[in-house]
GROMACS .gro file of C-alpha atoms in nm:
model
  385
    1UNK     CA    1  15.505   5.513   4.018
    2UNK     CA    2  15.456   5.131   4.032
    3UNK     CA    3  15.228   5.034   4.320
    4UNK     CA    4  15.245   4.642   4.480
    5UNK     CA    5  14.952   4.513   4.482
    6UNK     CA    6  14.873   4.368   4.857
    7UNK     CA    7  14.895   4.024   4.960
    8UNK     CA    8  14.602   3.827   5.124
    9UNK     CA    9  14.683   3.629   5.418
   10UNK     CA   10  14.734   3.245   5.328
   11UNK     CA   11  14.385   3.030   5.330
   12UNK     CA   12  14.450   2.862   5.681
   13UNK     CA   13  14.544   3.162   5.826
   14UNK     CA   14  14.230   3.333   5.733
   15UNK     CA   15  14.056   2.984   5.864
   16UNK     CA   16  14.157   3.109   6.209
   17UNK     CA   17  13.946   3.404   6.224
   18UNK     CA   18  13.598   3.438   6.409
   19UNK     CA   19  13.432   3.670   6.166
   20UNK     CA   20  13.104   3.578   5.941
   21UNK     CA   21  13.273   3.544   5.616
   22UNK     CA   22  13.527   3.240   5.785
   23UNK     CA   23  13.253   3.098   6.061
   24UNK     CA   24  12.933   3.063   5.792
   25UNK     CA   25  13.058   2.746   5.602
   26UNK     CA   26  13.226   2.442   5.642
   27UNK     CA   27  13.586   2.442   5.541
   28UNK     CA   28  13.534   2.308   5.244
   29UNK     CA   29  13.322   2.618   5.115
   30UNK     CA   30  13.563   2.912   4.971
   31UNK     CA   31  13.388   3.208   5.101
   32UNK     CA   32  13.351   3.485   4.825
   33UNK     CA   33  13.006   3.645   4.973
   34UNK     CA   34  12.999   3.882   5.276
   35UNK     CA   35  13.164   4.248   5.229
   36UNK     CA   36  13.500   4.111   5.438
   37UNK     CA   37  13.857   4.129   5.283
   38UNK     CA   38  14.135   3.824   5.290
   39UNK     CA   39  14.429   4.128   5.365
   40UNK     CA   40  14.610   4.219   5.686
   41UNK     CA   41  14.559   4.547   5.866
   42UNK     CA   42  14.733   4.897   5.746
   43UNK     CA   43  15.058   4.817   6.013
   44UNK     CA   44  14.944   5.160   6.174
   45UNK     CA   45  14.604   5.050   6.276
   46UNK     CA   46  14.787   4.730   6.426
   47UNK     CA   47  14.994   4.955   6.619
   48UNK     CA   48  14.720   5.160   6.784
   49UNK     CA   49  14.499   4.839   6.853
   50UNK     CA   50  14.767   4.687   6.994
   51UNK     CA   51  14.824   4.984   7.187
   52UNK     CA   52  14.533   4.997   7.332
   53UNK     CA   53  14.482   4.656   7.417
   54UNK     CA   54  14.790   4.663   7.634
   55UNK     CA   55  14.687   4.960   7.836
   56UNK     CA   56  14.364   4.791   7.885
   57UNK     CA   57  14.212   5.096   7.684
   58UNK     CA   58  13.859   4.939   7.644
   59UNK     CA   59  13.624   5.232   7.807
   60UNK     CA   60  13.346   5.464   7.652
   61UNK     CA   61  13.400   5.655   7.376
   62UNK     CA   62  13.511   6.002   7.437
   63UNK     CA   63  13.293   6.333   7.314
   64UNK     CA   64  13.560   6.339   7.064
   65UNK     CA   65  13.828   6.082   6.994
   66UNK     CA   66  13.992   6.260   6.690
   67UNK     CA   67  13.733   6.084   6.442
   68UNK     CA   68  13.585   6.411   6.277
   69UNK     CA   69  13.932   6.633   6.219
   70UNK     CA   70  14.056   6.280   6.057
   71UNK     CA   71  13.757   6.241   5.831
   72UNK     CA   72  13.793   6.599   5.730
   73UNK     CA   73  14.157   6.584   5.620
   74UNK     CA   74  14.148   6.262   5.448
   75UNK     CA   75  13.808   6.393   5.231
   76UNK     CA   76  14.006   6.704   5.129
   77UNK     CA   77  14.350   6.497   5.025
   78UNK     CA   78  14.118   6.236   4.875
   79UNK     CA   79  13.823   6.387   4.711
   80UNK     CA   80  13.944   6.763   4.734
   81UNK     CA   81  13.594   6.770   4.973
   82UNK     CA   82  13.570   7.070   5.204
   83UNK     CA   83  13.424   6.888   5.567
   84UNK     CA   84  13.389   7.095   5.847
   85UNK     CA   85  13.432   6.858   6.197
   86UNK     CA   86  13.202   7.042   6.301
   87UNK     CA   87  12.944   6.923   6.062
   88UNK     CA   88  13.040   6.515   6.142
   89UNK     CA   89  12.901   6.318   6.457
   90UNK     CA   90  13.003   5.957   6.437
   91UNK     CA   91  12.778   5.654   6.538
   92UNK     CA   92  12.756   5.257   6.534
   93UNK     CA   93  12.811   5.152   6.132
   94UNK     CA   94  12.667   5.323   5.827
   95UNK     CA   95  12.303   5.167   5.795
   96UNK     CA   96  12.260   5.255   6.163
   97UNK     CA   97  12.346   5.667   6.078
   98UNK     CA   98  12.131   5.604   5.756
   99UNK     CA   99  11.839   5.472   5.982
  100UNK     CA  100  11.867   5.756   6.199
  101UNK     CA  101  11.884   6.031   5.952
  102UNK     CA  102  11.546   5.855   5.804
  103UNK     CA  103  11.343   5.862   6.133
  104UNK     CA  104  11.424   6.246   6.195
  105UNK     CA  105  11.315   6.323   5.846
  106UNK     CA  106  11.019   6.123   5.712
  107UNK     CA  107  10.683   6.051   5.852
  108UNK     CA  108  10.544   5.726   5.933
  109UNK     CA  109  10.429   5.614   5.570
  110UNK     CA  110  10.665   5.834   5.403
  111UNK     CA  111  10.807   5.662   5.078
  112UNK     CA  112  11.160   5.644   5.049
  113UNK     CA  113  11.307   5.573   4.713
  114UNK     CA  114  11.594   5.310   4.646
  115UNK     CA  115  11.778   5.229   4.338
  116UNK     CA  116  11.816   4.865   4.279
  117UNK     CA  117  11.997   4.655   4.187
  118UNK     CA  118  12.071   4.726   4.590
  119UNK     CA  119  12.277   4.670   4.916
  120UNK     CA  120  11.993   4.455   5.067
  121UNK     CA  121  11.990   4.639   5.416
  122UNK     CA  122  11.852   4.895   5.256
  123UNK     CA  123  11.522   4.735   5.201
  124UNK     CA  124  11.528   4.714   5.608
  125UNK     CA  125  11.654   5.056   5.706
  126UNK     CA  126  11.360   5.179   5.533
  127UNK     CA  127  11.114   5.018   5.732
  128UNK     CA  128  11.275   5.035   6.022
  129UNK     CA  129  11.293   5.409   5.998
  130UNK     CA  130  10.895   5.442   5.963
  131UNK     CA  131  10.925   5.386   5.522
  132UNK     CA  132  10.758   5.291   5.256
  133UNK     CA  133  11.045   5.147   5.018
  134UNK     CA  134  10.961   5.282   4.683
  135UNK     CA  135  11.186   5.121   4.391
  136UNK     CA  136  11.345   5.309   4.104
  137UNK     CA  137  11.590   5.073   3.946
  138UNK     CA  138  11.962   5.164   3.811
  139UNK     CA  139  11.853   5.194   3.388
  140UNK     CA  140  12.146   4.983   3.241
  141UNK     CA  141  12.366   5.104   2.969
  142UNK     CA  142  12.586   5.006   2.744
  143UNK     CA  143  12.912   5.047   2.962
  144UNK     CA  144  12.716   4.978   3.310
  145UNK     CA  145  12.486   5.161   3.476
  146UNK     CA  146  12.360   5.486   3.592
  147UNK     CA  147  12.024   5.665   3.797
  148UNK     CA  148  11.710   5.700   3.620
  149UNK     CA  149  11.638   6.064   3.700
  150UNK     CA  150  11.341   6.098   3.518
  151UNK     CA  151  11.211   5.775   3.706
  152UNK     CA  152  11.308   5.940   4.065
  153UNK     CA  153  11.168   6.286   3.935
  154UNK     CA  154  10.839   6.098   3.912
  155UNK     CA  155  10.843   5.906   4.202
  156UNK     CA  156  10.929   6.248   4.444
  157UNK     CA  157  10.625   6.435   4.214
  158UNK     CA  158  10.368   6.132   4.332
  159UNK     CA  159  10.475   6.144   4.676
  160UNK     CA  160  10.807   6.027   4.784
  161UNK     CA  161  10.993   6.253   5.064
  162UNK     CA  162  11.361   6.073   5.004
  163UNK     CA  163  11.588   5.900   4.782
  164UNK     CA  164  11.797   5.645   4.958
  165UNK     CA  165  12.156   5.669   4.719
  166UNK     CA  166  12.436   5.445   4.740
  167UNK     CA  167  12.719   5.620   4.611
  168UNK     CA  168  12.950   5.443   4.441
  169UNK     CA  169  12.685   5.152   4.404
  170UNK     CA  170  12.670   4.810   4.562
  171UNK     CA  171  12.660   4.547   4.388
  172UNK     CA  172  12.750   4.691   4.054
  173UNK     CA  173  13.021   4.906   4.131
  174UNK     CA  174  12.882   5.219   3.976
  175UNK     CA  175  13.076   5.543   4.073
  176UNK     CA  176  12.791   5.824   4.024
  177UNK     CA  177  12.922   6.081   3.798
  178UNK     CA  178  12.883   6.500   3.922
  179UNK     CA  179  12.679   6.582   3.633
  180UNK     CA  180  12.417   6.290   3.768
  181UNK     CA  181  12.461   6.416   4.134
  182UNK     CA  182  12.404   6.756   4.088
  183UNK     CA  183  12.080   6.636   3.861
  184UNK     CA  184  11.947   6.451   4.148
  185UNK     CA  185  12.028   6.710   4.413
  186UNK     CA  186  11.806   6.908   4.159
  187UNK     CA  187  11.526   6.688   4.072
  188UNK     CA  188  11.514   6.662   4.486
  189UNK     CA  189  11.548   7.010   4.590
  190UNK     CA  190  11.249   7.113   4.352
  191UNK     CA  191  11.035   6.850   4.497
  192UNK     CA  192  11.103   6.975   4.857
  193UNK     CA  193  11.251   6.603   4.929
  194UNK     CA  194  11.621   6.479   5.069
  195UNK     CA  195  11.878   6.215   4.966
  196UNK     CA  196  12.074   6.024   5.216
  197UNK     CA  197  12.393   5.915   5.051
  198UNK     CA  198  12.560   5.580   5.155
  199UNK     CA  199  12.937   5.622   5.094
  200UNK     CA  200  13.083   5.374   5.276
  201UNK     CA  201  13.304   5.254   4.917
  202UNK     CA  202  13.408   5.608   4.835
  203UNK     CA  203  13.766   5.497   4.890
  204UNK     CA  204  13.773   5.202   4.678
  205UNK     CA  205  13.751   5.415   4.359
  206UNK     CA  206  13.930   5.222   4.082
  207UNK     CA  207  14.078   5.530   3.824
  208UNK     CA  208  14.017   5.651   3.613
  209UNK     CA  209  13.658   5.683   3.785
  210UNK     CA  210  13.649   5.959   3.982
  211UNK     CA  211  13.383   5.957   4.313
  212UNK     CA  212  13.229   6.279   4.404
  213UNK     CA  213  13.096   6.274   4.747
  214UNK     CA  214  12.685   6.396   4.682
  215UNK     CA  215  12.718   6.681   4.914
  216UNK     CA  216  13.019   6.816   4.726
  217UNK     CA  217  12.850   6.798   4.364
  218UNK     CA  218  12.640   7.131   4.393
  219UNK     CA  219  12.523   7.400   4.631
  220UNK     CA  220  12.175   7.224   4.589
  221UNK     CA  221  12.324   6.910   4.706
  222UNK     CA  222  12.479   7.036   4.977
  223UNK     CA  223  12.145   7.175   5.083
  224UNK     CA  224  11.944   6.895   5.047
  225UNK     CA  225  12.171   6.595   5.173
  226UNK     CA  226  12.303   6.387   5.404
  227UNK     CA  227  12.645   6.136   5.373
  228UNK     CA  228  12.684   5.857   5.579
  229UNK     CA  229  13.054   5.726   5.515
  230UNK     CA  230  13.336   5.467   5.751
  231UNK     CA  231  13.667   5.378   5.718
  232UNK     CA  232  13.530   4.986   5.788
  233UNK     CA  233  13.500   4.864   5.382
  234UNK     CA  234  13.823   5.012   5.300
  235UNK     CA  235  14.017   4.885   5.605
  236UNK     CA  236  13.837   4.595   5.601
  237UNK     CA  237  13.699   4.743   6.012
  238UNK     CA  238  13.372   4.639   6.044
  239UNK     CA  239  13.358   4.463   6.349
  240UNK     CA  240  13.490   4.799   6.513
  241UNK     CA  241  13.197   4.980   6.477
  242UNK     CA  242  13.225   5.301   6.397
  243UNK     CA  243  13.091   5.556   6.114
  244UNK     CA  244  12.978   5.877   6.004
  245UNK     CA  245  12.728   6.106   5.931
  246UNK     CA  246  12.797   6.416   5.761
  247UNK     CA  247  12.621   6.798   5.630
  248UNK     CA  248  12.707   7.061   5.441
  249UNK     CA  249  12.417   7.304   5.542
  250UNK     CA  250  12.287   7.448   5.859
  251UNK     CA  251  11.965   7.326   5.813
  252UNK     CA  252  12.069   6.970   5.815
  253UNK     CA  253  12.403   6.970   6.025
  254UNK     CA  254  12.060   7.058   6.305
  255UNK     CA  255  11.904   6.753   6.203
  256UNK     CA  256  12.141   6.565   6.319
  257UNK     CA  257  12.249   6.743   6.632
  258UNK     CA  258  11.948   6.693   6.716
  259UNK     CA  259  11.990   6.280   6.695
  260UNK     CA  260  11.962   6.134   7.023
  261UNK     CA  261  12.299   6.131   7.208
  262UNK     CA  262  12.278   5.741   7.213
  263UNK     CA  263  12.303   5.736   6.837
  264UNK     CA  264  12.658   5.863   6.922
  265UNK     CA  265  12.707   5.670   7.166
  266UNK     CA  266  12.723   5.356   6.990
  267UNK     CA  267  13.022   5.468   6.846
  268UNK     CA  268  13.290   5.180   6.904
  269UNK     CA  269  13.556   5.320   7.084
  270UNK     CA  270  13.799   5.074   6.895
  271UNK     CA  271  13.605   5.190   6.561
  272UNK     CA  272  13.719   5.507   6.660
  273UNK     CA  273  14.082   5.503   6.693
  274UNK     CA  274  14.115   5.260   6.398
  275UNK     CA  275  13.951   5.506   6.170
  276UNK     CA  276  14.170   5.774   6.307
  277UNK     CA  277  14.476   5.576   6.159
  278UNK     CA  278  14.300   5.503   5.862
  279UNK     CA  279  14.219   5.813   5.783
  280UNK     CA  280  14.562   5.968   5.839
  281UNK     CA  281  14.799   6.033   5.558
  282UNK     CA  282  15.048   5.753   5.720
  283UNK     CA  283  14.770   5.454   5.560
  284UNK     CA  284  14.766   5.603   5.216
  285UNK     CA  285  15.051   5.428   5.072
  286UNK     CA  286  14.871   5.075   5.219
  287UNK     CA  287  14.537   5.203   5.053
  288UNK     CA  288  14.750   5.231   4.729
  289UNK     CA  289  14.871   4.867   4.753
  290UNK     CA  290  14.555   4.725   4.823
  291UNK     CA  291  14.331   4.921   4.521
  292UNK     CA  292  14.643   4.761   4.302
  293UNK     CA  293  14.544   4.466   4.456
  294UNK     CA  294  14.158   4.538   4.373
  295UNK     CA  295  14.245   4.613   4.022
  296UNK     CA  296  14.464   4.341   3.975
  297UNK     CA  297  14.162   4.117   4.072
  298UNK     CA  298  13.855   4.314   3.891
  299UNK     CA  299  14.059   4.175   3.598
  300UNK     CA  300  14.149   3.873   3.668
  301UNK     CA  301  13.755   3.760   3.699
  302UNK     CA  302  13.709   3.910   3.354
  303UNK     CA  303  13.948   3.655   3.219
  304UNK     CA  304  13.874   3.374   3.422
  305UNK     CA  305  13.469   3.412   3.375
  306UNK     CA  306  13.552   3.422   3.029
  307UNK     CA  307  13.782   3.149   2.995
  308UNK     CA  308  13.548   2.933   3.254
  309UNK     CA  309  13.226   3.039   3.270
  310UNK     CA  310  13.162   3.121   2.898
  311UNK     CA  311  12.769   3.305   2.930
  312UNK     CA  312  12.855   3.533   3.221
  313UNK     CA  313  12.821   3.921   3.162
  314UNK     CA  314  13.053   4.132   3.393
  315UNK     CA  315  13.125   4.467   3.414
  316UNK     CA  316  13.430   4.583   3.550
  317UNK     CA  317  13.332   4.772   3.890
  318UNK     CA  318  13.459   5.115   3.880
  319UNK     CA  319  13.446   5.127   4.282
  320UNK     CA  320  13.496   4.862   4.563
  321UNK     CA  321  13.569   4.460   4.594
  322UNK     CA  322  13.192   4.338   4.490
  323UNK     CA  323  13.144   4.238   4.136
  324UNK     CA  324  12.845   4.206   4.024
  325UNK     CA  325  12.798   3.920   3.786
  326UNK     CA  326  12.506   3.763   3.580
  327UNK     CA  327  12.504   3.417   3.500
  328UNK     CA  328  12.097   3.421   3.371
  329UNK     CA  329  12.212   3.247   3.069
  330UNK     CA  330  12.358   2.938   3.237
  331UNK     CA  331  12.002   2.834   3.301
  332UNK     CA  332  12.086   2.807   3.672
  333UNK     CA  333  11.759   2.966   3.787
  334UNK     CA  334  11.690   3.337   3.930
  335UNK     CA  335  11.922   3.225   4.250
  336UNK     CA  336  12.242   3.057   4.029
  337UNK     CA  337  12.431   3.102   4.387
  338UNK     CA  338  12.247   2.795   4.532
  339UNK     CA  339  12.342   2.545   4.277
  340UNK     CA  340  12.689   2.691   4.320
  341UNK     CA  341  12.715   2.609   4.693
  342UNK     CA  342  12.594   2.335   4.669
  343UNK     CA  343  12.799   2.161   4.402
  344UNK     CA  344  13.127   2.408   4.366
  345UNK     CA  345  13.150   2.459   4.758
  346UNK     CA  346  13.157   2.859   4.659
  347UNK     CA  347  12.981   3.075   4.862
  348UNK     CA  348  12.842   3.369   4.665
  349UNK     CA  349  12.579   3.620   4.782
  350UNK     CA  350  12.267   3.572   4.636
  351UNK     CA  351  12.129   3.807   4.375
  352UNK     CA  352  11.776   3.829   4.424
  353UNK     CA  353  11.873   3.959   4.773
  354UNK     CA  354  11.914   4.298   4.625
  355UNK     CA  355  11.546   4.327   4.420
  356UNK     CA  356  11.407   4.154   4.155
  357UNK     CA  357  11.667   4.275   3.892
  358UNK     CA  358  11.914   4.039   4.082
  359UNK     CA  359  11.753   3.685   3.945
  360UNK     CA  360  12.003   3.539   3.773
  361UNK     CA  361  12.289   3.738   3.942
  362UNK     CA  362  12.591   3.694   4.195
  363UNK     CA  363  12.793   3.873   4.384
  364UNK     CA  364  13.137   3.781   4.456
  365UNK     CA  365  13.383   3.944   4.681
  366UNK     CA  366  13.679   3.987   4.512
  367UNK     CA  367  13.913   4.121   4.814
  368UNK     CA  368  14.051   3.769   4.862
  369UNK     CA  369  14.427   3.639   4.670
  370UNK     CA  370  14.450   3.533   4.293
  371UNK     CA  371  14.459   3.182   4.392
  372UNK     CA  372  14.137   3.172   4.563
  373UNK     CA  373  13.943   3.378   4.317
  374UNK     CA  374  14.101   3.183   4.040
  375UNK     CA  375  14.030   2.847   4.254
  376UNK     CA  376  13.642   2.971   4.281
  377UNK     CA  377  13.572   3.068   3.926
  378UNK     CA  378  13.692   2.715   3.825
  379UNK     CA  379  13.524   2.524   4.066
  380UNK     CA  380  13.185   2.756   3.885
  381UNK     CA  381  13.317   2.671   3.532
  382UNK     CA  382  13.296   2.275   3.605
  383UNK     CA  383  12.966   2.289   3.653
  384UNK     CA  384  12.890   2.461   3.315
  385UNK     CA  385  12.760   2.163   3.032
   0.00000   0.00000   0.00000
C-alpha cells in the first residue's frame, strides 16, 4: 500500500511558533539543529488538546491518566513487546526517568558507561545522577555502526556498575540489532551491572530495520534493564512533558516503585493525554505518513550532499529524523557547524557536542519539507572551494 508522505507546515507558519528550534536564530537562519519537527499534529491529538483547553482541563495529573494501558498496546502492535501497565510509571521527559533510574542504582563515584558518538545530555545525566561517565565509543563499520562489546565487557570487569544505551542511536541513527542486545544484556548480567535503555526513537524505525526494545531481546535483558521511552520525538510532543520508564522483572519494576512520588509527579498532564492519542491505534496511519515523509528525506540529503557538498560521508539513518553527517574533509575544522552559521545562515548542531568522535561532524534534523532541506544543503555547498 502506497503511503503519502506528510507535509511540513509552510516556513512562515512555522516562524510563528514559540519553541527553541523557531526562537534561537534570526529569521534569516534555517533551523536544522534541535530534535523538533516542521509537521502538524496527528488530527487526534489536536482534538484532545483542544478538548481540554476548552474545558479549562489544566489540573494535576491523575494516579493514572490512561498513559501505561496505551504504552502497552501500542509496544505489542508495534514491536510485538509484551508490557505489563503495571510495570510503567510515567514522569517529566526521558533524561529525567534516565536520571532517576541512575541515582537509585549507582553509588556516588559509580562509572557509568556511554557509547559515543552520543545524545549530549547524556554526558549530564550521568553526573547529575552521582556518575562517573566512562566512554566506550560506537566501533564503525562498513555499513554504519554498532556496540563494541568487548570494549563494554572490559569497562564493567574494571569497575563500571552501568551502561547508559541509546537504542536506536542518536546521532547516527543506529537501530541495535537482538543478537547485539541480548550480547550486552549478557556481557552485563555476568558482571553483576545494569543498562538503562533510552528509547525515545523506537518509533521512527525506517524498514527494513527492525528495533527491538532491550528488555524484549532476552530473559537476561529483561532482568538486568531498564527502558525509558515517550511519545514526544515521534509526535513531535516535547514541550508536553511526559515519558516513561519501564521493567520487565520484579527486581527492577521495585526499583522504580520505589522512585520518589515527585518523579511522577512531574508528569505533564497535557504530556499525558497527548501520548494517550498517540499511542492509540487511531495515529498509526499519521505515523505511516510521516516515516514516508522521513524516508523520503533520509534520501533526499544523500543526493543533495552528494551533488553539493562533494566530501561529506553519510549514512542513511536506519531510525529517527537526525542524520549524522561528517564533513572532516572540507577542512572546516572539528566544529564545521560554526562556519556554516555563520556564512550559510544554517543552523546545525554541533558535533563535538556528542564526544570527541564528533569533530568534524553535524547533525541535521531532517523532519523539516524538501524545500528547506534542499534550500540548506545548498546554502552548505556554496561555501565548498
Amino acid at each position: 500500500m502506497t503511503v503519502t508522505p506528510l507535509e511540513a507546515l509552510p516556513v512562515e507558519r512555522l516562524r510563528e511558533r514559540s519553541s527553541t528550534k523557531w526562537r534561537t536564530y534570526p529569521d534569516d537562519v534555517l533551523p536544522l539543529f534541535v530534535a523538533e519537527t516542521d509537521f502538524p499534529l496527528a488530527p487526534g491529538i489536536t482534538k484532545r488538546l483542544a478538548t481540554a483547553v476548552e474545558l479549562g482541563d489544566t489540573g494535576y495529573t491523575p494516579p493514572d491518566p490512561g498513559i501505561r494501558g496505551a504504552f502497552a498496546a501500542f509496544a505489542q502492535r508495534r514491536f510485538g513487546w509484551d508490557v505489563l501497565p503495571a510495570r510503567v510509571r510515567s514522569t517529566c521527559d526521558v533524561m529525567m526517568g534516565v536520571t532517576e533510574i541512575l541515582r537509585a542504582i549507582i553509588e556516588p563515584g559509580d562509572r557509568v558507561v556511554v557509547t559515543p558518538p552520543v545524545y549530549p545530555p547524556f554526558y549530564d545525566s550521568v553526573p547529575e545522577a552521582g556518575g562517573v561517565v566512562e566512554r566506550v565509543p560506537l566501533s564503525r563499520t562498513a555499513t554504519g555502526w554498532e556496540l563494541d562489546l568487548a570494549g563494554i565487557d572490559a569497562a564493567l570487569a574494571d569497575g563500571a556498575r552501568v551502561v547508559l544505551l541509546c537504542n536506536p542511536h542518536n546521532p547516527t541513527g543506529t537501530v541495535h540489532t537482538r543478537e547485539s542486545l541480548a550480547g550486552l544484556a549478557e556481557i552485563v548480567e555476568r558482571h553483576g551491572a545494569f543498562v538503562v535503555s533510552d528509547e525515545i526513537h523506537a518509533p521512527l524505525t525506517h524498514a527494513p530495520a527492525v528495533f527491538t526494545p532491550f528488555l524484549a531481546a532476552s530473559a537476561a535483558a529483561a532482568r538486568v534493564g531498564y527502558a525509558v521511552t515517550s511519545a514526544s520525538k515521534a509526535f513531535n510532543l516535547a514541550g508536553l512533558k511526559c515519558a516513561l520508564m519501564v521493567t520487565a522483572s520484579p527486581e527492577t519494576q521495585r526499583v522504580v516503585d520505589a522512585l520518589p512520588d515527585e518523579v511522577e509527579w512531574r508528569t505533564g498532564l497535557f504530556g499525558a493525554m497527548a501520548g494517550v492519542v498517540a499511542f492509540d491505534e487511531s495515529s498509526d496511519e499519521w505515523l505511516a505518513s510521516l516515516l514516508a515523509a522521513l524516508d523520503r528525506n533520509r534520501r533526499l540529503l544523500a543526493d543533495l550532499l552528494t551533488e553539493h557538498v562533494p566530501g561529506a560521508r553519510y549514512v542513511l539513518p536506519e531510525a529517527g529524523y537526525l542524520a549524522w553527517v561528517d564533513l572532516s574533509a572540507l577542512g572546516w575544522g572539528d566544529n564545521p557547524a560554526r562556519k556554516i552559521l555563520r556564512d550559510a545562515k544554517v543552523a546545525l548542531h554541533f558535533g563535538p557536542k556528542f564526544g570527541a568522535e564528533g569533530a568534524g561532524h553535524v547533525r541535521f534534523n531532517i523532519g523539516c519539507s524538501p524545500e528547506v532541506l534542499t534550500e540548506a544543503v545548498r546554502r552548505i555547498g556554496a561555501l565548498v572551494g
